[in-house]
């Protein structure tokens, strides 16, 4: 009886205090009053020290406006609406997978009356999340989990990837959003230079990934087509490569790589996923490959750009001299019947050149955006093609065309050496003869003569059928097919070549393919375009390659030795054009030619811009 009486005393006191007059005056109910009944469940000390300690009970339980009615059970107490105070968090939660699944605030914040501010202690996040997500408990054993539990607040916890309240559903595992998530969340930390330096983490991971085929496609906006960070390292059980349980441990790489590369082999897994060509100690093969390719680029461009600049200046002076002579009525090179047309190329040559133009521009337009994936114009071009997969398809079609005209060139070369009846001499004599595109001793004297002409030390050389720069272009096709074609095939069919080549061969192939493509595009769009169309005597275009014809005046002036040889053999009229190309043909082909020229120069300017304004 004493115990019952003792409990009734505070209740009677509370009823006496809760007079209708107080309620009418709008006085708030003192939390101490509430604890008189609920003190057995709610600790006054913990409530006072919690984040809600400064709030009254009725701040959350807003239905309780009259204590007497509440104590009689006449007021129905509903669920607390956290949104009244926590609008931002509630809005984020409303867009989350938790909201969709009916998981409310109180199911995570179960300690509502004793809840303290987390002070960004990620350990509390992990403890809270793993209460429900028991399948992810392996996270606590990962490099991230161990780091957080050890007190490193820089290490990634659940909220760093999934957020605290706006937790999105992963949805379709093959969707763009899902695939982007696999890498995007990793970059939040690993691309943070200060965080990386502070924790002594290698910067190579992000940099090398972004320079890879996978990273370039991710940056261009097509993450669903390539591997992201989590595809190799997993999402939660991220372990050092030395750990036998790690997905990137050498013993587990075949299984990891086989997710995408079904026929991946142990040899295939020797690919340097984060290989750096600047690291000579770790990756000497990549380092020296890059040095060799860089040397080739710098050497080639240095020689030919100087050659082009000197030619441009000397050609300009020569044009002024010709103009001055015409003003004085002096004809410097009079050629009888100078406008008569002669055939320089046959139809098959014109057709092959059209194949070259189409395939080369196609390869450039689809390959350069990948090379310079950090550029806004690269993203624009990729979107114009309908995405990286379409660009890849077009790139391979153009590569196929390249193999076609290369096969034609090989066939014609063999036919020239061993079959043709109109060429004098045996195969060796033909190979080094005047009608051959193979370099010979005469080219040395032509180069010397051209340099002397550049510096006003002698007359401009009169060439044979092929000039030394034309021979260089032809030989470059063979080197290009070996370098670009060979490396391109390796990258096109990695699983096949990975059956008998070590994985690092693909790293080498990537460097060669990229740098050789840069050399080819830069050379064609600057040096070749000038030699063919941009030099003062031909500007704005030399149309001979499109209709195969040139005037006798051009023939004699540019290839005087070839004309002299034909006259000596009495065969000049064999090359006389039966009729000039038609107006419609010329119009269409010139439109095509100028379009190709404009496209190439535009790409050249975009490449220069990319080198001058790299984005990181």
Coordinates of C-alpha atoms in Angstrom, one line a residue:
X1 CA 0.0 0.0 0.0
X2 CA 2.9 2.3 0.8
X3 CA 4.4 1.9 -2.7
X4 CA 1.1 2.6 -4.4
X5 CA 0.5 5.7 -2.2
X6 CA 4.1 6.9 -3.0
X7 CA 3.4 6.7 -6.8
X8 CA 0.0 8.4 -6.5
X9 CA 1.4 11.5 -4.8
X10 CA 3.3 12.9 -7.9
X11 CA 0.3 12.2 -10.1
X12 CA -2.0 14.1 -7.8
X13 CA 0.4 16.9 -7.7
X14 CA 0.6 17.0 -11.5
X15 CA -3.2 17.0 -11.8
X16 CA -3.4 19.9 -9.4
X17 CA -0.8 21.9 -11.3
X18 CA -2.4 21.2 -14.7
X19 CA -5.3 23.6 -14.1
X20 CA -7.5 24.7 -17.1
X21 CA -6.4 28.3 -16.5
X22 CA -2.7 27.5 -17.4
X23 CA -3.8 25.8 -20.6
X24 CA -5.9 28.8 -21.5
X25 CA -2.9 31.0 -21.0
X26 CA -1.0 28.9 -23.6
X27 CA 1.8 27.9 -21.2
X28 CA 4.0 25.1 -22.5
X29 CA 4.1 21.8 -20.6
X30 CA 7.3 21.5 -18.6
X31 CA 9.4 18.4 -19.7
X32 CA 9.9 17.7 -16.1
X33 CA 6.1 17.1 -15.9
X34 CA 6.3 14.6 -18.7
X35 CA 9.2 12.8 -17.0
X36 CA 7.0 12.3 -14.0
X37 CA 5.3 9.6 -15.9
X38 CA 7.8 8.6 -18.6
X39 CA 10.9 8.8 -16.4
X40 CA 11.1 5.0 -16.3
X41 CA 11.7 4.9 -20.0
X42 CA 13.5 8.2 -20.7
X43 CA 16.5 9.3 -18.8
X44 CA 16.3 13.0 -17.8
X45 CA 20.1 13.3 -17.8
X46 CA 20.5 11.7 -21.3
X47 CA 17.6 13.8 -22.7
X48 CA 19.2 16.9 -21.3
X49 CA 22.5 16.1 -23.0
X50 CA 21.0 15.1 -26.3
X51 CA 20.6 17.2 -29.4
X52 CA 16.9 17.6 -28.5
X53 CA 17.7 18.6 -24.9
X54 CA 16.8 22.2 -25.4
X55 CA 13.4 21.3 -26.9
X56 CA 10.3 20.6 -24.9
X57 CA 8.6 17.3 -25.3
X58 CA 5.6 19.0 -27.0
X59 CA 8.0 20.4 -29.7
X60 CA 7.8 17.0 -31.2
X61 CA 4.6 15.6 -29.7
X62 CA 2.6 18.5 -30.9
X63 CA -0.8 16.9 -30.3
X64 CA -0.4 17.1 -26.5
X65 CA -1.8 20.6 -25.7
X66 CA -3.8 19.7 -22.6
X67 CA -2.1 17.5 -20.0
X68 CA -5.3 16.5 -18.3
X69 CA -6.8 15.1 -21.5
X70 CA -3.5 13.4 -22.4
X71 CA -3.4 11.7 -19.0
X72 CA -7.0 10.5 -19.4
X73 CA -6.1 9.1 -22.8
X74 CA -8.4 11.4 -24.7
X75 CA -5.6 12.7 -27.0
X76 CA -4.3 10.4 -29.7
X77 CA -0.6 10.8 -30.0
X78 CA 0.6 10.4 -33.6
X79 CA 4.0 9.7 -35.1
X80 CA 6.5 12.5 -34.7
X81 CA 7.0 14.5 -37.9
X82 CA 10.7 15.2 -38.0
X83 CA 10.2 17.3 -41.2
X84 CA 8.9 20.1 -39.1
X85 CA 12.5 21.0 -38.0
X86 CA 14.7 18.9 -40.3
X87 CA 13.3 20.1 -43.7
X88 CA 16.6 19.5 -45.6
X89 CA 17.2 16.0 -44.3
X90 CA 13.5 15.1 -44.7
X91 CA 13.5 16.3 -48.4
X92 CA 16.6 14.2 -49.0
X93 CA 15.1 11.2 -47.3
X94 CA 11.9 11.5 -49.4
X95 CA 14.0 11.0 -52.5
X96 CA 15.8 8.0 -51.1
X97 CA 15.4 4.2 -51.4
X98 CA 14.7 4.2 -47.6
X99 CA 11.6 6.2 -48.1
X100 CA 10.5 3.9 -50.9
X101 CA 10.9 0.9 -48.7
X102 CA 9.1 2.5 -45.8
X103 CA 12.2 3.0 -43.6
X104 CA 11.5 6.2 -41.6
X105 CA 13.7 8.4 -39.4
X106 CA 13.1 6.5 -36.2
X107 CA 14.3 3.2 -37.7
X108 CA 17.8 4.6 -37.9
X109 CA 17.6 7.2 -35.1
X110 CA 16.3 4.7 -32.5
X111 CA 17.9 6.7 -29.7
X112 CA 15.8 9.8 -30.3
X113 CA 15.7 10.9 -26.7
X114 CA 19.4 10.4 -26.1
X115 CA 20.7 11.1 -29.6
X116 CA 23.8 13.2 -29.6
X117 CA 25.5 15.0 -32.5
X118 CA 27.7 12.7 -34.5
X119 CA 30.5 15.2 -34.9
X120 CA 31.2 13.6 -38.3
X121 CA 32.4 10.5 -36.5
X122 CA 32.1 8.0 -39.4
X123 CA 32.4 5.1 -37.0
X124 CA 28.9 5.8 -35.8
X125 CA 27.7 5.6 -39.4
X126 CA 29.2 2.2 -40.0
X127 CA 27.7 0.9 -36.8
X128 CA 24.3 2.2 -37.7
X129 CA 24.3 1.0 -41.3
X130 CA 25.5 -2.5 -40.5
X131 CA 22.6 -3.0 -38.1
X132 CA 20.4 -3.6 -41.1
X133 CA 22.9 -4.2 -43.9
X134 CA 24.5 -7.3 -42.4
X135 CA 25.5 -8.5 -45.9
X136 CA 28.0 -5.6 -46.0
X137 CA 29.7 -6.4 -42.8
X138 CA 32.7 -7.3 -44.9
X139 CA 33.2 -3.6 -45.4
X140 CA 34.6 -3.3 -41.9
X141 CA 37.5 -5.6 -42.9
X142 CA 38.3 -3.5 -46.0
X143 CA 41.0 -0.8 -46.2
X144 CA 38.3 1.8 -45.9
X145 CA 36.5 0.1 -43.0
X146 CA 39.7 -0.5 -41.1
X147 CA 40.7 3.1 -41.6
X148 CA 37.5 4.5 -40.3
X149 CA 37.4 2.2 -37.3
X150 CA 41.0 3.2 -36.5
X151 CA 39.8 6.8 -36.3
X152 CA 40.9 8.1 -39.8
X153 CA 38.0 10.4 -40.7
X154 CA 39.4 10.7 -44.2
X155 CA 38.8 7.1 -44.9
X156 CA 35.5 6.3 -46.8
X157 CA 32.5 5.2 -44.8
X158 CA 29.0 4.3 -46.0
X159 CA 27.8 7.9 -46.2
X160 CA 30.8 9.0 -48.4
X161 CA 29.5 6.9 -51.2
X162 CA 25.8 6.5 -50.5
X163 CA 25.1 9.8 -48.6
X164 CA 23.4 10.1 -45.2
X165 CA 19.8 10.6 -46.2
X166 CA 19.5 10.8 -50.0
X167 CA 20.4 7.2 -50.5
X168 CA 19.7 6.3 -54.1
X169 CA 18.7 2.9 -55.4
X170 CA 21.3 1.3 -57.5
X171 CA 18.6 0.2 -59.9
X172 CA 19.6 -1.5 -63.2
X173 CA 23.2 -2.7 -62.8
X174 CA 23.8 -1.9 -66.5
X175 CA 22.3 1.6 -66.5
X176 CA 24.3 4.7 -67.1
X177 CA 23.6 6.0 -63.6
X178 CA 24.6 2.7 -61.9
X179 CA 27.8 2.3 -64.0
X180 CA 28.7 6.0 -63.4
X181 CA 28.3 5.4 -59.6
X182 CA 31.0 2.7 -59.7
X183 CA 33.6 5.4 -60.4
X184 CA 32.1 8.7 -59.5
X185 CA 32.0 8.1 -55.7
X186 CA 35.6 6.9 -55.8
X187 CA 36.8 10.1 -57.4
X188 CA 35.3 12.2 -54.6
X189 CA 38.2 11.1 -52.4
X190 CA 40.9 9.8 -54.7
X191 CA 40.8 12.9 -56.9
X192 CA 41.1 15.2 -53.9
X193 CA 44.7 16.1 -54.0
X194 CA 44.9 17.4 -50.4
X195 CA 43.2 14.3 -49.0
X196 CA 45.5 12.1 -51.1
X197 CA 48.6 13.9 -50.0
X198 CA 47.5 13.9 -46.4
X199 CA 47.0 10.2 -46.3
X200 CA 50.1 9.3 -48.5
X201 CA 48.0 7.7 -51.1
X202 CA 49.4 7.4 -54.7
X203 CA 47.9 9.8 -57.2
X204 CA 48.6 7.3 -60.0
X205 CA 45.3 5.5 -59.5
X206 CA 43.0 8.3 -60.8
X207 CA 45.5 9.8 -63.3
X208 CA 46.3 6.4 -65.0
X209 CA 42.6 5.4 -65.0
X210 CA 41.6 8.6 -66.8
X211 CA 44.4 8.1 -69.3
X212 CA 43.1 4.5 -70.1
X213 CA 40.4 3.5 -72.6
X214 CA 38.0 2.9 -69.7
X215 CA 38.7 6.3 -68.1
X216 CA 38.4 8.3 -71.3
X217 CA 35.0 6.8 -72.1
X218 CA 33.9 7.5 -68.5
X219 CA 35.0 11.2 -68.9
X220 CA 33.3 11.5 -72.3
X221 CA 30.0 10.4 -70.6
X222 CA 29.7 6.7 -71.4
X223 CA 30.5 4.9 -68.2
X224 CA 28.0 2.1 -69.0
X225 CA 30.3 0.9 -71.8
X226 CA 33.5 0.5 -69.8
X227 CA 34.8 -0.8 -66.4
X228 CA 34.7 1.4 -63.4
X229 CA 36.7 1.3 -60.2
X230 CA 34.3 -1.0 -58.3
X231 CA 34.3 -3.5 -61.2
X232 CA 37.9 -4.4 -60.4
X233 CA 38.2 -3.5 -56.8
X234 CA 34.6 -4.4 -55.7
X235 CA 32.3 -2.0 -53.9
X236 CA 32.9 -2.9 -50.3
X237 CA 35.5 -5.6 -49.8
X238 CA 38.4 -3.4 -51.1
X239 CA 41.6 -5.0 -50.0
X240 CA 45.3 -4.5 -50.8
X241 CA 46.5 -6.5 -53.8
X242 CA 48.8 -8.5 -51.5
X243 CA 45.8 -9.8 -49.6
X244 CA 44.9 -13.3 -50.9
X245 CA 41.2 -12.3 -50.6
X246 CA 41.6 -9.2 -52.7
X247 CA 39.9 -9.1 -56.1
X248 CA 43.1 -7.7 -57.6
X249 CA 45.4 -10.2 -56.1
X250 CA 47.3 -11.9 -58.9
X251 CA 45.7 -15.2 -58.0
X252 CA 42.2 -13.8 -58.5
X253 CA 42.8 -11.5 -61.5
X254 CA 41.6 -14.0 -64.1
X255 CA 38.2 -14.3 -62.3
X256 CA 38.0 -10.5 -61.9
X257 CA 39.0 -9.7 -65.6
X258 CA 36.7 -12.4 -66.9
X259 CA 33.6 -10.4 -65.8
X260 CA 34.2 -8.3 -68.9
X261 CA 36.8 -10.2 -70.9
X262 CA 35.2 -13.7 -71.0
X263 CA 38.3 -15.3 -72.5
X264 CA 40.8 -13.6 -70.2
X265 CA 43.9 -15.7 -69.4
X266 CA 46.7 -15.6 -66.9
X267 CA 48.8 -14.0 -69.5
X268 CA 46.2 -11.4 -70.2
X269 CA 46.1 -10.4 -66.6
X270 CA 49.7 -9.1 -66.8
X271 CA 48.2 -5.9 -68.1
X272 CA 49.3 -2.8 -66.1
X273 CA 45.9 -1.5 -65.0
X274 CA 47.5 1.6 -63.5
X275 CA 50.8 1.6 -65.5
X276 CA 52.5 4.9 -65.8
X277 CA 54.8 5.6 -68.7
X278 CA 56.6 8.2 -66.6
X279 CA 57.7 5.7 -64.0
X280 CA 61.0 4.2 -65.4
X281 CA 61.6 2.0 -62.3
X282 CA 58.2 0.3 -62.2
X283 CA 57.4 0.3 -65.9
X284 CA 60.6 0.4 -67.9
X285 CA 59.0 -1.0 -71.0
X286 CA 56.3 1.7 -71.0
X287 CA 58.8 4.4 -70.3
X288 CA 61.2 3.6 -73.1
X289 CA 58.3 3.0 -75.5
X290 CA 57.0 6.5 -74.7
X291 CA 60.5 8.0 -75.0
X292 CA 60.9 6.3 -78.5
X293 CA 57.5 7.5 -79.7
X294 CA 58.1 11.0 -78.4
X295 CA 61.5 11.1 -80.1
X296 CA 59.9 10.0 -83.3
X297 CA 57.2 12.7 -83.1
X298 CA 59.5 15.5 -82.1
X299 CA 62.1 14.5 -84.7
X300 CA 59.6 14.2 -87.6
X301 CA 57.8 17.4 -86.8
X302 CA 60.9 19.4 -86.2
X303 CA 62.4 18.4 -89.6
X304 CA 59.3 18.8 -91.7
X305 CA 57.9 21.9 -90.0
X306 CA 61.2 23.7 -90.6
X307 CA 61.1 22.3 -94.2
X308 CA 57.5 23.7 -94.6
X309 CA 58.4 27.1 -93.1
X310 CA 61.4 27.5 -95.4
X311 CA 59.4 26.4 -98.4
X312 CA 56.5 28.8 -97.5
X313 CA 58.9 31.8 -97.4
X314 CA 60.8 30.8 -100.5
X315 CA 57.6 30.0 -102.5
X316 CA 56.1 33.4 -101.5
X317 CA 59.2 35.2 -102.8
X318 CA 59.2 33.1 -106.0
X319 CA 55.5 34.0 -106.6
X320 CA 56.3 37.7 -106.2
X321 CA 59.2 37.3 -108.7
X322 CA 56.9 35.7 -111.2
X323 CA 54.2 38.4 -110.7
X324 CA 56.9 41.1 -111.2
X325 CA 58.1 39.4 -114.4
X326 CA 54.6 39.2 -115.8
X327 CA 54.1 43.0 -115.2
X328 CA 57.2 43.6 -117.3
X329 CA 55.9 41.3 -120.0
X330 CA 58.5 38.6 -119.3
X331 CA 57.4 35.0 -119.5
X332 CA 59.9 33.1 -117.4
X333 CA 58.9 29.6 -118.5
X334 CA 57.2 29.5 -121.9
X335 CA 55.9 26.0 -122.7
X336 CA 54.3 25.5 -126.1
X337 CA 50.8 24.1 -125.8
X338 CA 51.2 24.7 -122.0
X339 CA 47.5 24.2 -121.3
X340 CA 47.2 20.8 -122.9
X341 CA 46.2 18.1 -120.3
X342 CA 48.3 15.0 -119.6
X343 CA 47.4 12.1 -117.4
X344 CA 49.5 11.7 -114.2
X345 CA 47.2 9.2 -112.3
X346 CA 45.0 6.5 -113.5
X347 CA 41.4 6.0 -112.2
X348 CA 42.6 3.3 -109.7
X349 CA 45.0 5.8 -108.2
X350 CA 42.2 8.4 -107.8
X351 CA 39.9 5.8 -106.3
X352 CA 42.6 4.7 -103.8
X353 CA 43.2 8.3 -102.8
X354 CA 39.5 8.8 -102.2
X355 CA 39.6 5.7 -99.9
X356 CA 42.6 7.2 -98.1
X357 CA 40.8 10.5 -97.5
X358 CA 37.5 9.0 -96.3
X359 CA 39.2 6.4 -94.0
X360 CA 41.8 8.8 -92.6
X361 CA 39.2 11.6 -91.9
X362 CA 36.9 9.0 -90.4
X363 CA 39.6 7.6 -88.1
X364 CA 40.7 11.1 -87.1
X365 CA 37.1 12.3 -86.4
X366 CA 36.4 9.3 -84.2
X367 CA 39.8 8.8 -82.7
X368 CA 40.8 12.3 -81.6
X369 CA 37.9 12.8 -79.3
X370 CA 39.1 9.7 -77.4
X371 CA 42.7 11.0 -77.4
X372 CA 41.6 14.4 -76.1
X373 CA 38.7 13.2 -73.9
X374 CA 39.2 16.1 -71.5
X375 CA 38.1 18.6 -74.1
X376 CA 34.6 20.1 -74.5
X377 CA 34.8 19.7 -78.2
X378 CA 35.6 16.0 -77.8
X379 CA 32.4 15.5 -75.8
X380 CA 30.5 17.4 -78.4
X381 CA 31.8 15.2 -81.2
X382 CA 31.0 12.0 -79.3
X383 CA 27.5 13.2 -78.7
X384 CA 27.2 14.1 -82.4
X385 CA 28.0 10.5 -83.3
X386 CA 25.4 9.2 -80.9
X387 CA 27.9 8.0 -78.3
X388 CA 31.3 6.3 -77.9
X389 CA 30.0 2.9 -79.2
X390 CA 28.9 4.4 -82.5
X391 CA 32.2 6.2 -82.8
X392 CA 34.0 2.9 -82.1
X393 CA 32.0 1.2 -84.8
X394 CA 32.8 4.0 -87.4
X395 CA 36.4 3.9 -86.4
X396 CA 36.6 0.2 -87.1
X397 CA 34.8 0.5 -90.4
X398 CA 37.4 3.1 -91.4
X399 CA 40.2 0.9 -90.2
X400 CA 38.8 -1.8 -92.5
X401 CA 38.9 0.6 -95.4
X402 CA 42.5 1.3 -94.5
X403 CA 43.4 -2.3 -94.7
X404 CA 41.7 -2.5 -98.1
X405 CA 43.7 0.3 -99.7
X406 CA 46.9 -1.0 -98.1
X407 CA 46.2 -4.4 -99.6
X408 CA 45.7 -2.7 -103.0
X409 CA 49.0 -0.8 -102.5
X410 CA 50.8 -4.1 -101.8
X411 CA 49.3 -5.8 -104.8
X412 CA 50.1 -2.8 -107.1
X413 CA 53.7 -2.8 -105.7
X414 CA 54.2 -6.5 -106.5
X415 CA 52.6 -6.0 -109.9
X416 CA 54.9 -3.0 -110.6
X417 CA 58.0 -5.0 -109.7
X418 CA 57.3 -8.3 -111.3
X419 CA 54.4 -8.1 -113.8
X420 CA 54.2 -4.8 -115.7
X421 CA 55.6 -4.8 -119.2
X422 CA 55.8 -1.1 -119.7
X423 CA 58.5 -0.6 -117.1
X424 CA 62.1 -1.3 -118.0
X425 CA 64.6 -3.4 -116.1
X426 CA 64.5 -6.3 -113.6
X427 CA 62.8 -6.1 -110.2
X428 CA 65.9 -4.5 -108.5
X429 CA 66.2 -1.9 -111.3
X430 CA 62.5 -1.2 -111.1
X431 CA 62.7 -0.8 -107.4
X432 CA 65.3 1.9 -107.5
X433 CA 64.3 3.3 -110.9
X434 CA 62.7 6.7 -111.7
X435 CA 59.1 5.3 -111.7
X436 CA 59.4 3.7 -108.2
X437 CA 58.3 5.2 -105.0
X438 CA 61.3 3.6 -103.2
X439 CA 63.9 6.2 -102.1
X440 CA 67.1 6.2 -104.0
X441 CA 70.4 8.2 -104.3
X442 CA 68.8 10.8 -106.5
X443 CA 66.6 11.9 -103.5
X444 CA 69.7 13.0 -101.7
X445 CA 70.7 15.4 -104.4
X446 CA 67.0 16.6 -104.6
X447 CA 67.0 17.4 -100.9
X448 CA 70.3 19.3 -101.1
X449 CA 69.0 21.1 -104.2
X450 CA 65.8 22.1 -102.4
X451 CA 67.6 23.3 -99.4
X452 CA 69.9 25.4 -101.6
X453 CA 66.9 26.9 -103.3
X454 CA 65.3 27.7 -99.9
X455 CA 68.4 29.8 -99.0
X456 CA 68.6 31.4 -102.5
X457 CA 71.8 29.4 -103.3
X458 CA 70.6 27.7 -106.4
X459 CA 67.7 27.0 -108.8
X460 CA 64.7 25.0 -107.7
X461 CA 65.3 21.3 -108.6
X462 CA 63.4 19.7 -111.5
X463 CA 62.0 16.4 -110.2
X464 CA 61.4 13.0 -111.7
X465 CA 58.1 11.3 -111.4
X466 CA 58.2 11.2 -107.6
X467 CA 59.6 13.8 -105.2
X468 CA 61.3 12.9 -102.0
X469 CA 58.4 14.1 -99.9
X470 CA 55.9 12.0 -101.9
X471 CA 58.1 9.0 -101.3
X472 CA 58.2 9.8 -97.6
X473 CA 54.4 9.9 -97.6
X474 CA 54.2 6.5 -99.3
X475 CA 56.8 4.8 -97.0
X476 CA 55.0 6.3 -94.0
X477 CA 51.9 4.3 -95.0
X478 CA 53.8 1.1 -94.5
X479 CA 55.3 2.2 -91.2
X480 CA 51.8 3.5 -90.2
X481 CA 50.1 0.2 -91.0
X482 CA 52.7 -1.6 -88.9
X483 CA 52.5 0.8 -86.0
X484 CA 48.9 2.0 -86.0
X485 CA 47.4 -1.0 -87.8
X486 CA 49.2 -3.6 -85.7
X487 CA 48.5 -1.9 -82.4
X488 CA 44.9 -1.2 -83.4
X489 CA 44.3 -4.8 -84.1
X490 CA 45.7 -5.7 -80.7
X491 CA 43.3 -3.3 -79.0
X492 CA 40.4 -4.4 -81.2
X493 CA 40.8 -8.1 -80.3
X494 CA 42.5 -8.1 -76.9
X495 CA 41.2 -11.5 -75.8
X496 CA 42.6 -13.2 -78.9
X497 CA 46.1 -11.5 -78.7
X498 CA 46.0 -12.0 -74.9
X499 CA 46.2 -15.8 -75.5
X500 CA 49.8 -15.5 -76.6
X501 CA 50.9 -12.0 -75.6
X502 CA 51.5 -10.7 -72.1
X503 CA 49.0 -8.1 -70.9
X504 CA 51.6 -5.3 -70.8
X505 CA 51.8 -5.6 -74.6
X506 CA 48.4 -3.8 -74.6
X507 CA 49.9 -1.0 -72.6
X508 CA 52.6 -0.7 -75.2
X509 CA 50.1 -0.9 -78.0
X510 CA 48.0 1.9 -76.5
X511 CA 51.0 4.2 -76.4
X512 CA 52.1 3.4 -79.9
X513 CA 48.5 3.7 -81.3
X514 CA 47.9 7.0 -79.6
X515 CA 51.2 8.6 -80.4
X516 CA 51.5 7.3 -84.0
X517 CA 47.9 8.5 -84.6
X518 CA 48.9 11.9 -83.3
X519 CA 52.0 11.9 -85.6
X520 CA 49.9 10.8 -88.6
X521 CA 47.1 13.4 -88.1
X522 CA 49.5 16.2 -87.2
X523 CA 51.7 15.4 -90.2
X524 CA 48.8 15.0 -92.8
X525 CA 46.9 18.1 -91.6
X526 CA 50.0 20.4 -91.5
X527 CA 52.9 19.1 -93.6
X528 CA 51.1 17.0 -96.2
X529 CA 48.4 19.6 -96.7
X530 CA 51.0 22.3 -97.2
X531 CA 53.2 20.2 -99.6
X532 CA 50.1 19.3 -101.7
X533 CA 47.7 22.2 -101.4
X534 CA 49.1 25.0 -99.3
X535 CA 52.4 25.8 -101.0
X536 CA 52.2 29.2 -102.8
X537 CA 52.3 27.7 -106.3
X538 CA 49.3 25.4 -105.6
X539 CA 47.2 27.2 -103.0
X540 CA 44.3 26.6 -102.2
X541 CA 44.2 23.1 -103.8
X542 CA 46.1 20.8 -106.2
X543 CA 43.3 19.0 -108.1
X544 CA 45.5 16.5 -109.9
X545 CA 44.8 13.7 -107.4
X546 CA 41.0 14.0 -108.0
X547 CA 41.0 14.0 -111.8
X548 CA 44.5 12.5 -112.5
X549 CA 45.3 15.4 -114.9
X550 CA 47.8 18.2 -115.0
X551 CA 48.7 20.7 -117.7
X552 CA 51.9 20.4 -119.8
X553 CA 53.1 23.6 -118.2
X554 CA 52.8 22.2 -114.7
X555 CA 54.3 18.9 -115.9
X556 CA 57.4 20.5 -117.4
X557 CA 57.9 23.1 -114.6
X558 CA 57.4 20.6 -111.6
X559 CA 58.7 17.3 -113.1
X560 CA 61.0 18.4 -115.9
X561 CA 63.2 15.4 -115.7
X562 CA 60.2 13.0 -116.0
X563 CA 59.0 15.0 -119.1
X564 CA 62.5 14.9 -120.6
X565 CA 62.7 11.2 -120.1
X566 CA 59.3 10.7 -121.7
X567 CA 60.3 12.8 -124.7
X568 CA 63.6 10.9 -125.0
X569 CA 61.6 7.6 -125.1
X570 CA 59.0 9.2 -127.4
X571 CA 56.1 8.3 -125.2
X572 CA 54.8 11.7 -124.1
X573 CA 51.6 11.5 -126.2
X574 CA 50.8 8.2 -124.6
X575 CA 50.0 10.2 -121.5
X576 CA 48.0 12.9 -123.2
X577 CA 44.4 13.1 -121.7
X578 CA 41.8 12.1 -124.2
X579 CA 39.4 14.6 -122.7
X580 CA 39.2 16.9 -119.6
X581 CA 37.1 15.9 -116.6
X582 CA 33.6 17.1 -116.7
X583 CA 32.1 20.2 -115.0
X584 CA 29.8 18.2 -112.7
X585 CA 32.6 15.8 -111.8
X586 CA 35.0 18.7 -111.0
X587 CA 32.3 20.5 -108.9
X588 CA 31.5 17.4 -106.8
X589 CA 35.1 16.4 -106.3
X590 CA 36.3 19.9 -105.5
X591 CA 33.5 20.2 -103.0
X592 CA 34.6 17.0 -101.5
X593 CA 38.2 18.0 -101.5
X594 CA 37.6 21.4 -99.9
X595 CA 35.4 19.8 -97.3
X596 CA 38.2 17.3 -96.4
X597 CA 40.7 20.1 -96.4
X598 CA 38.6 22.3 -94.1
X599 CA 37.8 19.3 -91.8
X600 CA 41.5 18.4 -91.5
X601 CA 42.6 22.0 -90.7
X602 CA 39.8 22.3 -88.1
X603 CA 40.9 19.1 -86.4
X604 CA 44.5 20.5 -86.5
X605 CA 43.4 23.7 -84.7
X606 CA 41.4 21.7 -82.2
X607 CA 44.5 19.5 -81.5
X608 CA 46.7 22.6 -81.0
X609 CA 44.0 24.1 -78.6
X610 CA 43.9 20.9 -76.6
X611 CA 47.7 21.0 -76.1
X612 CA 47.6 24.6 -75.1
X613 CA 44.5 24.3 -72.8
X614 CA 44.6 20.8 -71.1
X615 CA 41.7 20.2 -68.6
X616 CA 42.2 18.1 -65.6

